[in-house]
Amino acid sequence: MSGAAERLPLGRAEPADDAAQLHEVSQFLYREARLQDEHQYESWEKLWEDDGIYWVPANGEDPDPDTGMSIIYDNRSRIALRVRQLLTGKRHSQEPRSRLRRLVSNIELLRLGEREIEVGANVMVFESNQRGDTIWASRNEYVLRRHDGSFRMARKKVVLVNNEKALYTLSFLI
Amino acid sequence: MAQAMAVGQAAEPHWGELVLPDRVHGSLYADPAVFQLELERIWYRTWVYVGHVSEVPQVNDFVLKSIGPQSVIMTRDRDGKVNLLLNRCAHRGLQVCVRQRGNAASFTCPFHAWTYANDGRLMGVALKDGYEGSDMAEFRLAAVPRVAIYKGFVFGSMAADGPSLEEHLGGAAETIDRLVRNSPEGEVEITAGFLQHRVKANWKFVLENETDGYHPAYVHASIFRVADSGIGALYGGKSIAVARDYGNGHTENDLRPEFRRHAQPLLWFGTDEKRLPDYAAAMRKVHGAEAAERIMIDGTPHVMIFPNLFIAEIQIFVLQPLAVDDTVQHVTALQFKGAPDLNRRLRQQTMGSVGPAGFLLADDSEMYERSQRGVAAREPEWNYLGRGLQRERYDELGFRIGHNTDEVTSRGIWRHYRTLMEQAP
């Protein structure tokens, strides 16, 4: 994060007044959501930077992922492994695949840098599978980098509202 | 079989007709009345793993735990003693502790300010003049009657009398010895926090699967195909590893014969000494070169301590039944005292493989849930557990063993289950 270029300090609630940029970011997040909902694993993987971190913490909003258990804490090679596992067709918990639709809302640009944008959003996912129907809700935070007129994800953090409780299997892409 | 199946509210099931030497009746996984009897005769009677001493390292530390559906507060009191207290105010029944962990010398019920010391004693009540003439000494947080600790693992038994923990663990105690030997300081710690993975399935499907050596090649085919893991071969047809029944429901996949064949220290962890130089050096310093090498070749156990502690080489699972078709697996990485470089990898590998999104456990859990839905079918009534029955043999200590893929482990679990369920209520 290049400090000099920051217009908003991290965590400040006031969103950047930049309608065009907000629109671009929103379109990117909607696209990511659709690729996940429709199990387009390879296209989804292409949204990641080479140093991407995909983090779904457990037990609170901001635990230390280096000392405590996380539900997912994937570096880029582990993201690739997750995708390759899904592509085998033998990932039983996703065969048949969960039917999914998610809403991405309350999108805010939290920090604008020269190369990176930090974004916050609220997400609700409806999952239907053999077990039944499950609703997942989360606060998501993204670090996006500009590439060729679009973005890639350097970081995606998904804080499930109920991550302190026992959760059913979460083998689709959250 | 119709009579045997009908487990009514009042009628005592004929356990010997439901648990046969090579098969078990599907109703044992699905009947709510059976589950209620299991709570009374297994979960509220036998030794159940509750927590680890390292989760309450300081005086006045507490952590919320469970015995089946019961909420249990594990505390370390001012004398340093570990207590297991039921989370229920003696006045009006409220849970007195709703924080997952913390440090407190006492617990005050928010309803009427009854206050308990962290060994369960009632210290005081609000407006005590209303209780003149009452014997307040009878009120306290109920303590689990028997608490025993083996190598840091804290077990509780809701029965005032019964076999000691050592008698219960029997031959399986050696697997815990084997585990802690892999720490340079001879101790494991549970400090990384738990993932909680819920399944809509009976707890015994989880229990059986932990030492089912027949399933990995198929259930975990997806990850074995894309990741370079040696696990598959350990559970293949040519494996010389063995499945073992220790009695008392404890079972093991003993992988040491395979690891000894390769004789490469730390192969059990999918690595070698070069990648963990500090750990290897610490082990050699403590144990001497030869013994350290032996320990690092043998590795840690893959053992299911009945009914709820699964030590799975690099992590532990704690099984918690909530209802006949509702079970939570609490899982965390094992941490070895004095081995920071090893511990980091233990956490990373555990996070990848287990929990709700784990490369391995998501698919195991899918099997549990499909099993639960499957046994609702009326026919063929039985789950068949006869694999390898004809080739069971005994090891030098007299424990039943079989090929690593044989169902000697499930049969051992059910043999003990029948014994417990047939005991007088």
XYZ file of C-alpha atoms in Angstrom:
599
model
C 0.000 0.000 0.000
C 1.636 3.303 -1.058
C 0.988 5.638 1.821
C 1.507 8.912 -0.005
C -1.283 8.261 -2.456
C -3.902 7.388 0.131
C -6.888 9.606 0.164
C -8.750 7.885 2.955
C -7.165 6.279 5.987
C -7.892 2.604 6.499
C -11.084 1.871 8.358
C -12.626 5.296 8.013
C -16.299 4.957 7.362
C -16.545 7.862 4.950
C -16.554 6.453 1.409
C -14.552 7.970 -1.383
C -16.635 10.298 -3.438
C -15.844 8.723 -6.732
C -18.906 7.445 -8.516
C -17.064 6.165 -11.552
C -14.593 4.184 -9.534
C -17.305 2.800 -7.287
C -19.177 1.663 -10.370
C -16.104 -0.091 -11.756
C -15.409 -1.827 -8.478
C -19.032 -2.880 -8.071
C -19.082 -4.400 -11.537
C -15.950 -6.362 -10.680
C -17.431 -7.696 -7.432
C -20.659 -8.680 -9.188
C -18.670 -10.537 -11.775
C -16.673 -12.358 -9.108
C -19.937 -13.261 -7.368
C -21.423 -14.645 -10.570
C -18.347 -16.736 -11.369
C -18.534 -18.224 -7.877
C -22.278 -18.837 -8.031
C -21.925 -20.563 -11.392
C -18.858 -22.623 -10.470
C -16.688 -21.122 -13.187
C -13.610 -22.052 -11.249
C -10.934 -21.302 -13.845
C -12.339 -17.892 -14.686
C -12.562 -17.123 -10.984
C -8.954 -18.141 -10.437
C -7.860 -15.689 -13.125
C -9.174 -12.858 -10.955
C -6.345 -13.452 -8.498
C -2.971 -11.763 -8.284
C 0.107 -13.959 -8.034
C 0.507 -12.986 -4.382
C -3.209 -13.321 -3.608
C -4.436 -14.284 -0.146
C -7.894 -15.793 0.315
C -8.825 -15.657 3.987
C -11.931 -16.868 5.809
C -11.171 -16.415 9.511
C -12.742 -18.362 12.342
C -13.500 -17.180 15.859
C -13.950 -13.477 15.371
C -13.439 -10.609 12.970
C -9.717 -10.141 13.008
C -7.791 -13.000 14.614
C -4.126 -13.534 13.788
C -4.094 -15.995 10.870
C -0.482 -16.905 11.587
C -1.170 -18.246 15.074
C -4.804 -19.360 15.028
C -6.982 -21.640 12.948
C -8.795 -20.146 9.977
C -11.535 -21.800 7.937
C -9.561 -20.886 4.815
C -6.166 -19.209 4.687
C -4.940 -19.852 1.164
C -1.900 -18.385 -0.469
C -1.892 -18.302 -4.247
C -0.699 -21.877 -4.714
C -3.326 -23.146 -2.300
C -6.019 -21.210 -4.168
C -4.864 -23.036 -7.289
C -5.000 -26.354 -5.441
C -8.537 -25.621 -4.249
C -9.599 -24.924 -7.828
C -7.837 -28.002 -9.182
C -9.542 -30.160 -6.560
C -12.954 -28.818 -7.602
C -12.124 -29.446 -11.257
C -11.434 -33.154 -10.688
C -15.155 -33.855 -10.508
C -14.410 -36.022 -7.449
C -14.829 -33.338 -4.815
C -17.802 -35.228 -3.388
C -19.096 -32.353 -1.291
C -19.502 -30.414 -4.573
C -20.814 -33.302 -6.684
C -23.568 -32.470 -7.270
C -22.600 -28.839 -6.933
C -24.317 -26.548 -4.518
C -26.827 -24.300 -6.213
C -25.896 -20.780 -5.260
C -26.981 -17.183 -5.579
C -25.445 -14.334 -3.645
C -26.125 -10.672 -3.135
C -23.241 -8.220 -2.787
C -24.257 -4.987 -1.146
C -23.145 -1.962 0.901
C -20.082 -1.615 -1.301
C -17.696 1.070 -0.048
C -14.300 2.164 -1.224
C -12.366 2.198 2.032
C -8.979 3.304 0.773
C -7.714 4.462 -2.583
C -4.092 4.014 -3.434
C -2.180 4.488 -6.644
C -2.213 0.796 -7.428
C -4.537 -0.656 -4.813
C -8.089 -0.090 -3.719
C -9.499 -1.434 -0.497
C -13.167 -2.273 -0.682
C -15.729 -3.362 1.888
C -19.054 -5.075 1.195
C -21.764 -7.108 2.849
C -22.631 -10.413 1.233
C -25.404 -12.940 1.640
C -25.256 -16.321 -0.056
C -28.116 -18.757 -0.445
C -26.900 -22.331 -0.828
C -29.091 -25.262 -1.753
C -27.650 -28.772 -1.707
C -28.454 -32.349 -0.681
C -28.431 -31.471 3.014
C -30.883 -28.618 2.638
C -30.834 -24.847 2.245
C -28.267 -22.743 4.070
C -27.831 -18.997 4.315
C -24.319 -17.616 4.702
C -23.762 -13.977 5.567
C -20.476 -12.130 5.713
C -18.545 -8.909 5.760
C -16.066 -9.024 2.893
C -12.953 -6.937 2.468
C -10.971 -6.878 -0.742
C -7.687 -5.429 -1.846
C -7.908 -4.903 -5.602
C -5.191 -3.931 -8.052
C -5.743 -2.364 -11.444
C -4.840 -4.431 -14.474
C -5.680 -3.600 -18.074
C -8.811 -1.683 -17.362
C -10.064 -4.083 -14.723
C -8.943 -5.396 -11.357
C -7.361 -8.420 -9.764
C -7.699 -9.525 -6.174
C -4.604 -9.278 -4.000
C -6.610 -10.155 -0.953
C -10.110 -11.286 -0.126
C -11.209 -11.633 3.473
C -14.600 -13.149 4.238
C -15.746 -12.663 7.824
C -18.765 -14.893 8.280
C -21.193 -13.426 10.787
C -21.413 -16.811 12.549
C -17.756 -17.788 12.371
C -17.637 -18.408 16.115
C -20.175 -21.207 15.793
C -20.189 -24.672 14.292
C -20.610 -24.417 10.519
C -21.781 -26.870 7.928
C -19.434 -27.878 5.151
C -18.334 -24.893 3.095
C -16.803 -26.426 0.006
C -18.158 -24.016 -2.602
C -16.253 -20.783 -3.227
C -17.404 -18.279 -0.630
C -35.985 -58.264 12.744
C -39.050 -56.132 13.128
C -39.096 -56.470 16.893
C -35.422 -55.688 17.227
C -35.896 -52.534 15.213
C -38.699 -51.152 17.250
C -36.945 -49.117 19.905
C -39.856 -47.626 21.750
C -39.788 -45.092 24.533
C -40.223 -47.758 27.152
C -38.965 -50.989 25.637
C -35.320 -51.818 26.226
C -33.643 -52.556 22.886
C -32.128 -55.997 22.459
C -28.622 -54.768 21.796
C -27.364 -58.232 20.935
C -29.833 -58.358 18.074
C -28.791 -54.946 16.762
C -25.010 -55.309 17.061
C -23.801 -58.501 15.433
C -20.184 -59.578 14.969
C -20.095 -58.465 11.333
C -22.950 -55.938 11.014
C -24.973 -53.330 12.852
C -28.567 -52.311 12.505
C -29.291 -49.038 10.725
C -31.655 -47.889 13.469
C -28.706 -47.428 15.820
C -27.750 -44.347 13.797
C -31.237 -43.001 13.276
C -33.480 -43.688 16.253
C -33.833 -40.722 18.653
C -34.628 -43.117 21.519
C -31.305 -44.877 20.987
C -29.559 -41.507 21.115
C -31.148 -40.698 24.473
C -29.943 -44.029 25.857
C -26.460 -43.359 24.493
C -26.321 -40.068 26.353
C -27.110 -41.835 29.620
C -24.957 -44.916 29.150
C -21.997 -43.568 27.201
C -21.678 -39.787 27.324
C -22.841 -39.324 30.925
C -21.035 -42.375 32.247
C -17.792 -43.313 30.589
C -14.644 -41.166 30.372
C -15.086 -38.398 27.827
C -12.319 -36.088 26.618
C -13.105 -32.498 27.578
C -10.049 -30.286 27.081
C -6.331 -29.852 27.499
C -4.466 -28.310 30.423
C -2.739 -25.878 28.053
C -6.124 -24.245 27.381
C -6.176 -23.001 30.992
C -2.485 -22.311 31.634
C -2.880 -19.648 34.360
C -4.683 -19.635 37.669
C -8.320 -18.505 37.150
C -8.269 -19.260 33.410
C -11.469 -20.799 32.091
C -12.722 -22.130 28.786
C -16.154 -23.358 27.728
C -16.212 -27.030 26.773
C -18.804 -29.761 26.530
C -19.739 -33.321 27.324
C -22.177 -34.218 24.582
C -24.898 -31.531 24.598
C -23.914 -30.420 28.142
C -22.067 -27.124 28.504
C -19.043 -27.554 30.778
C -16.778 -24.830 32.147
C -13.190 -26.010 32.458
C -11.429 -23.863 35.049
C -8.089 -23.697 36.785
C -8.776 -22.645 40.355
C -6.494 -20.695 42.696
C -4.838 -23.920 43.836
C -3.979 -24.730 40.232
C -6.455 -27.599 40.084
C -8.468 -28.215 36.910
C -12.242 -28.334 37.487
C -15.085 -29.332 35.189
C -18.271 -27.501 36.167
C -21.730 -27.774 34.661
C -22.833 -24.412 33.366
C -26.054 -24.021 35.348
C -26.882 -21.700 38.233
C -28.189 -23.615 41.257
C -30.872 -20.973 41.746
C -32.927 -20.630 38.554
C -30.883 -22.639 36.095
C -29.229 -19.955 33.977
C -25.939 -20.516 32.245
C -23.512 -18.575 34.411
C -20.783 -18.422 31.767
C -21.402 -17.294 28.192
C -17.884 -16.213 27.259
C -15.852 -18.750 25.333
C -12.726 -18.189 27.414
C -11.221 -15.782 29.867
C -9.743 -15.349 33.314
C -12.048 -15.060 36.310
C -11.886 -16.115 39.934
C -15.665 -16.322 40.075
C -18.817 -16.474 37.969
C -21.772 -14.261 38.830
C -25.184 -15.218 37.527
C -26.681 -12.089 35.946
C -30.215 -12.942 37.068
C -29.968 -12.557 40.878
C -26.223 -12.154 41.388
C -25.519 -15.566 42.838
C -21.766 -15.828 42.690
C -19.672 -18.985 42.431
C -15.963 -19.503 42.912
C -14.237 -21.161 39.969
C -14.181 -24.455 41.850
C -17.992 -24.344 41.921
C -18.580 -23.227 45.540
C -21.323 -20.677 46.140
C -19.569 -17.593 47.507
C -22.518 -15.302 47.990
C -26.033 -14.356 47.009
C -27.835 -11.015 46.742
C -30.006 -9.917 49.683
C -29.096 -12.948 51.743
C -31.415 -12.114 54.620
C -34.221 -13.791 52.646
C -32.427 -17.108 53.036
C -32.219 -17.218 56.818
C -32.710 -20.777 57.923
C -31.856 -22.220 54.495
C -28.779 -24.381 54.192
C -26.973 -22.523 51.440
C -24.128 -25.046 51.528
C -26.172 -27.380 49.358
C -26.037 -24.929 46.421
C -23.106 -24.890 44.033
C -22.198 -25.305 40.369
C -22.332 -29.047 39.849
C -18.915 -30.549 39.308
C -18.304 -33.431 36.927
C -17.815 -36.149 39.567
C -14.555 -37.529 38.248
C -11.806 -35.583 36.504
C -8.556 -37.212 35.440
C -5.646 -35.990 33.360
C -3.392 -38.076 31.181
C -0.314 -36.305 29.732
C -2.207 -33.016 29.733
C -5.438 -34.402 28.231
C -8.334 -33.735 30.605
C -11.120 -36.318 30.765
C -14.339 -36.237 32.739
C -16.748 -38.941 33.820
C -20.264 -38.109 34.966
C -20.343 -41.396 36.902
C -19.117 -41.227 40.495
C -17.805 -44.786 40.257
C -16.384 -46.855 37.472
C -13.128 -47.831 35.830
C -10.243 -45.400 36.319
C -9.067 -43.349 33.346
C -5.985 -45.562 33.103
C -8.201 -48.652 33.003
C -10.399 -47.015 30.381
C -7.475 -46.015 28.159
C -5.838 -49.402 28.571
C -3.416 -50.174 25.755
C -4.373 -46.970 23.934
C -2.558 -44.886 26.565
C 0.626 -45.825 24.762
C -0.533 -43.887 21.702
C -0.705 -40.709 23.788
C 2.774 -41.455 25.145
C 3.886 -41.842 21.542
C 2.296 -38.513 20.649
C 3.914 -36.399 23.353
C 7.309 -38.034 22.704
C 7.362 -36.115 19.429
C 7.636 -32.871 21.363
C 11.160 -31.842 22.330
C 9.739 -30.971 25.763
C 7.493 -34.014 26.001
C 4.285 -31.984 25.918
C 1.689 -30.995 23.370
C -0.315 -27.792 23.576
C -3.741 -26.839 22.288
C -3.352 -23.136 21.609
C -4.407 -22.447 18.008
C -8.178 -22.203 18.579
C -10.763 -24.610 17.216
C -12.659 -24.887 13.975
C -16.163 -26.215 14.507
C -17.574 -28.330 11.722
C -21.186 -29.357 11.941
C -22.695 -32.344 10.182
C -26.262 -33.491 9.893
C -25.328 -37.023 10.824
C -25.063 -39.373 13.756
C -21.879 -39.176 15.830
C -21.066 -42.840 15.270
C -20.615 -42.338 11.532
C -17.908 -39.835 12.449
C -16.452 -42.098 15.122
C -16.196 -45.090 12.794
C -14.741 -43.137 9.908
C -11.783 -41.828 11.919
C -10.084 -45.210 11.791
C -11.697 -46.536 8.636
C -8.703 -47.268 6.455
C -10.874 -48.425 3.567
C -12.231 -45.026 2.524
C -9.332 -42.601 1.881
C -8.536 -43.685 -1.661
C -12.117 -43.042 -2.744
C -13.440 -40.265 -0.526
C -10.238 -38.270 -0.944
C -9.574 -39.152 -4.579
C -9.919 -35.498 -5.608
C -7.155 -34.150 -3.403
C -4.879 -37.155 -3.882
C -5.124 -36.580 -7.617
C -3.987 -32.964 -7.502
C -1.688 -32.835 -4.471
C 1.501 -34.769 -3.978
C 0.540 -36.667 -0.851
C 1.839 -39.980 0.407
C -1.329 -40.640 2.375
C -3.041 -42.663 -0.334
C -0.399 -45.385 -0.381
C -0.648 -45.875 3.396
C -4.237 -46.977 2.873
C -3.703 -48.882 -0.361
C -4.002 -52.600 -0.927
C -0.233 -53.108 -0.664
C 0.182 -51.156 2.578
C 1.780 -53.033 5.469
C 0.255 -50.617 8.023
C -2.242 -52.246 10.381
C -5.664 -51.473 11.782
C -5.819 -52.165 15.538
C -8.551 -52.632 18.129
C -7.238 -51.765 21.602
C -10.448 -52.766 23.325
C -12.731 -50.348 25.229
C -13.691 -48.908 21.853
C -10.235 -47.413 21.143
C -8.949 -48.024 17.633
C -5.925 -47.146 15.549
C -4.482 -47.117 12.081
C -0.890 -47.922 12.978
C 1.164 -46.518 10.136
C 4.547 -47.243 11.694
C 5.242 -50.384 9.629
C 5.093 -48.245 6.482
C 7.199 -45.453 7.948
C 9.795 -47.914 9.241
C 10.014 -49.489 5.810
C 11.037 -46.108 4.394
C 13.078 -45.237 7.534
C 13.094 -41.534 6.721
C 12.704 -39.202 9.710
C 9.662 -36.903 9.385
C 8.255 -38.718 6.362
C 5.146 -39.197 8.539
C 4.698 -35.436 8.218
C 5.456 -35.444 4.498
C 8.774 -33.705 4.972
C 12.379 -34.279 6.040
C 14.912 -33.040 8.563
C 16.384 -30.471 6.187
C 13.119 -28.562 6.172
C 12.779 -28.641 9.956
C 16.386 -28.312 11.156
C 15.597 -26.644 14.492
C 13.064 -29.288 15.439
C 15.317 -32.165 14.421
C 18.223 -30.673 16.368
C 16.089 -30.177 19.465
C 14.861 -33.775 19.292
C 18.403 -35.125 18.946
C 19.570 -33.039 21.875
C 16.803 -34.329 24.147
C 16.632 -37.962 23.104
C 20.071 -38.657 21.659
C 20.636 -39.237 17.976
C 19.470 -42.820 17.777
C 16.275 -42.518 19.827
C 15.400 -39.215 18.169
C 15.681 -40.804 14.769
C 13.424 -43.663 15.821
C 10.790 -41.263 17.165
C 10.935 -39.088 14.067
C 10.541 -42.140 11.827
C 7.554 -43.524 13.765
C 5.801 -40.163 13.981
C 2.577 -39.450 15.799
C -0.426 -41.773 16.102
C -3.678 -41.996 14.177
C -5.879 -43.142 17.028
C -9.527 -42.772 18.011
C -9.926 -42.668 21.793
C -13.529 -43.741 22.470
C -15.884 -41.977 22.373
C -14.672 -38.554 21.262
C -10.932 -37.823 21.030
C -9.412 -38.427 17.616
C -5.682 -37.836 17.455
C -4.989 -37.576 13.732
C -1.199 -37.278 13.472
C -1.100 -33.478 13.212
C -4.392 -32.423 14.756
C -7.048 -33.452 17.227
C -10.765 -33.751 16.646
C -13.212 -33.664 19.520
C -16.579 -35.193 18.674
C -19.668 -33.630 20.170
C -23.084 -35.218 19.620
C -25.992 -32.780 19.873
C -28.848 -34.921 18.562
C -29.296 -38.223 16.790
C -28.514 -36.525 13.464
C -26.504 -33.500 14.603
C -22.803 -33.678 15.420
C -20.023 -31.124 15.759
C -16.371 -31.893 15.141
C -14.087 -29.480 17.003
C -10.679 -29.552 15.373
C -7.350 -27.832 15.902
C -3.686 -28.288 15.090
C -1.528 -30.042 17.632
C 1.289 -27.843 18.840
C 4.480 -29.367 20.208
C 6.137 -27.533 23.026
C 9.572 -26.315 22.007
C 9.044 -26.759 18.242
C 8.035 -23.422 16.652
C 9.131 -24.359 13.132
C 7.160 -27.604 13.253
C 4.159 -25.885 14.799
C 3.833 -23.368 11.998
C 3.616 -26.185 9.461
C 1.212 -28.119 11.652
C -1.151 -25.155 11.652
C -0.851 -24.575 7.914
C -1.456 -28.210 7.016
C -4.330 -28.519 9.467
C -6.046 -25.430 8.047
C -5.740 -26.825 4.547
C -7.059 -30.274 5.258
C -9.770 -30.021 7.920
C -12.705 -27.903 9.024
C -15.748 -26.900 6.955
C -13.692 -26.000 3.863
C -10.916 -28.563 4.321
C -9.495 -30.452 1.358
C -10.154 -33.701 3.245
C -12.861 -33.182 5.854
C -15.453 -31.510 3.644
C -15.687 -34.775 1.759
C -15.663 -37.018 4.834
C -18.545 -34.956 6.140
C -20.406 -35.397 2.876
C -20.129 -39.165 3.462
C -21.531 -38.840 7.001
C -24.552 -36.907 5.779
C -25.235 -39.249 2.885
C -24.972 -42.181 5.289
C -27.496 -40.551 7.591
C -29.964 -40.049 4.770
C -29.228 -43.524 3.451
C -29.976 -45.496 6.603
C -33.473 -44.025 6.590
C -34.207 -46.537 3.826
C -36.008 -49.638 5.100
C -33.849 -52.196 3.341
C -31.384 -53.856 3.701
C -31.589 -52.781 7.392
C -27.940 -53.577 8.157
C -24.578 -51.894 7.666
C -22.069 -54.608 6.866
C -18.741 -54.397 8.717
C -17.268 -57.762 7.794
C -14.238 -56.639 5.819
C -11.201 -58.654 6.909
C -13.061 -60.628 9.585
C -11.563 -63.855 8.231
C -8.020 -62.519 8.451
C -8.109 -60.827 11.872
C -5.094 -61.740 13.977
C -3.512 -60.689 17.255
C -0.394 -58.610 17.760
C 2.324 -59.380 20.321
C 0.381 -57.524 23.016
C -2.823 -59.413 22.342
C -4.720 -56.685 20.493
C -6.778 -57.535 17.425
C -5.215 -56.282 14.218
C -5.897 -56.531 10.527
C -4.926 -55.065 7.197
C -5.049 -51.288 7.344
C -8.184 -51.267 5.192
C -10.018 -53.872 7.291
C -13.007 -53.092 9.455
C -11.391 -54.533 12.566
C -11.648 -50.998 13.970
C -15.385 -50.551 13.441
C -16.019 -53.996 14.888
C -13.996 -53.019 17.942
C -16.009 -49.849 18.421
C -19.299 -51.700 18.221
C -18.176 -54.501 20.518
C -17.508 -51.930 23.214
C -20.675 -50.019 22.368
C -22.755 -53.129 22.983
C -21.038 -53.707 26.337
C -21.787 -50.156 27.462
C -25.367 -50.149 26.241
C -26.115 -53.487 27.919
C -25.007 -52.208 31.326
C -27.761 -51.558 33.812
C -29.330 -48.093 33.444
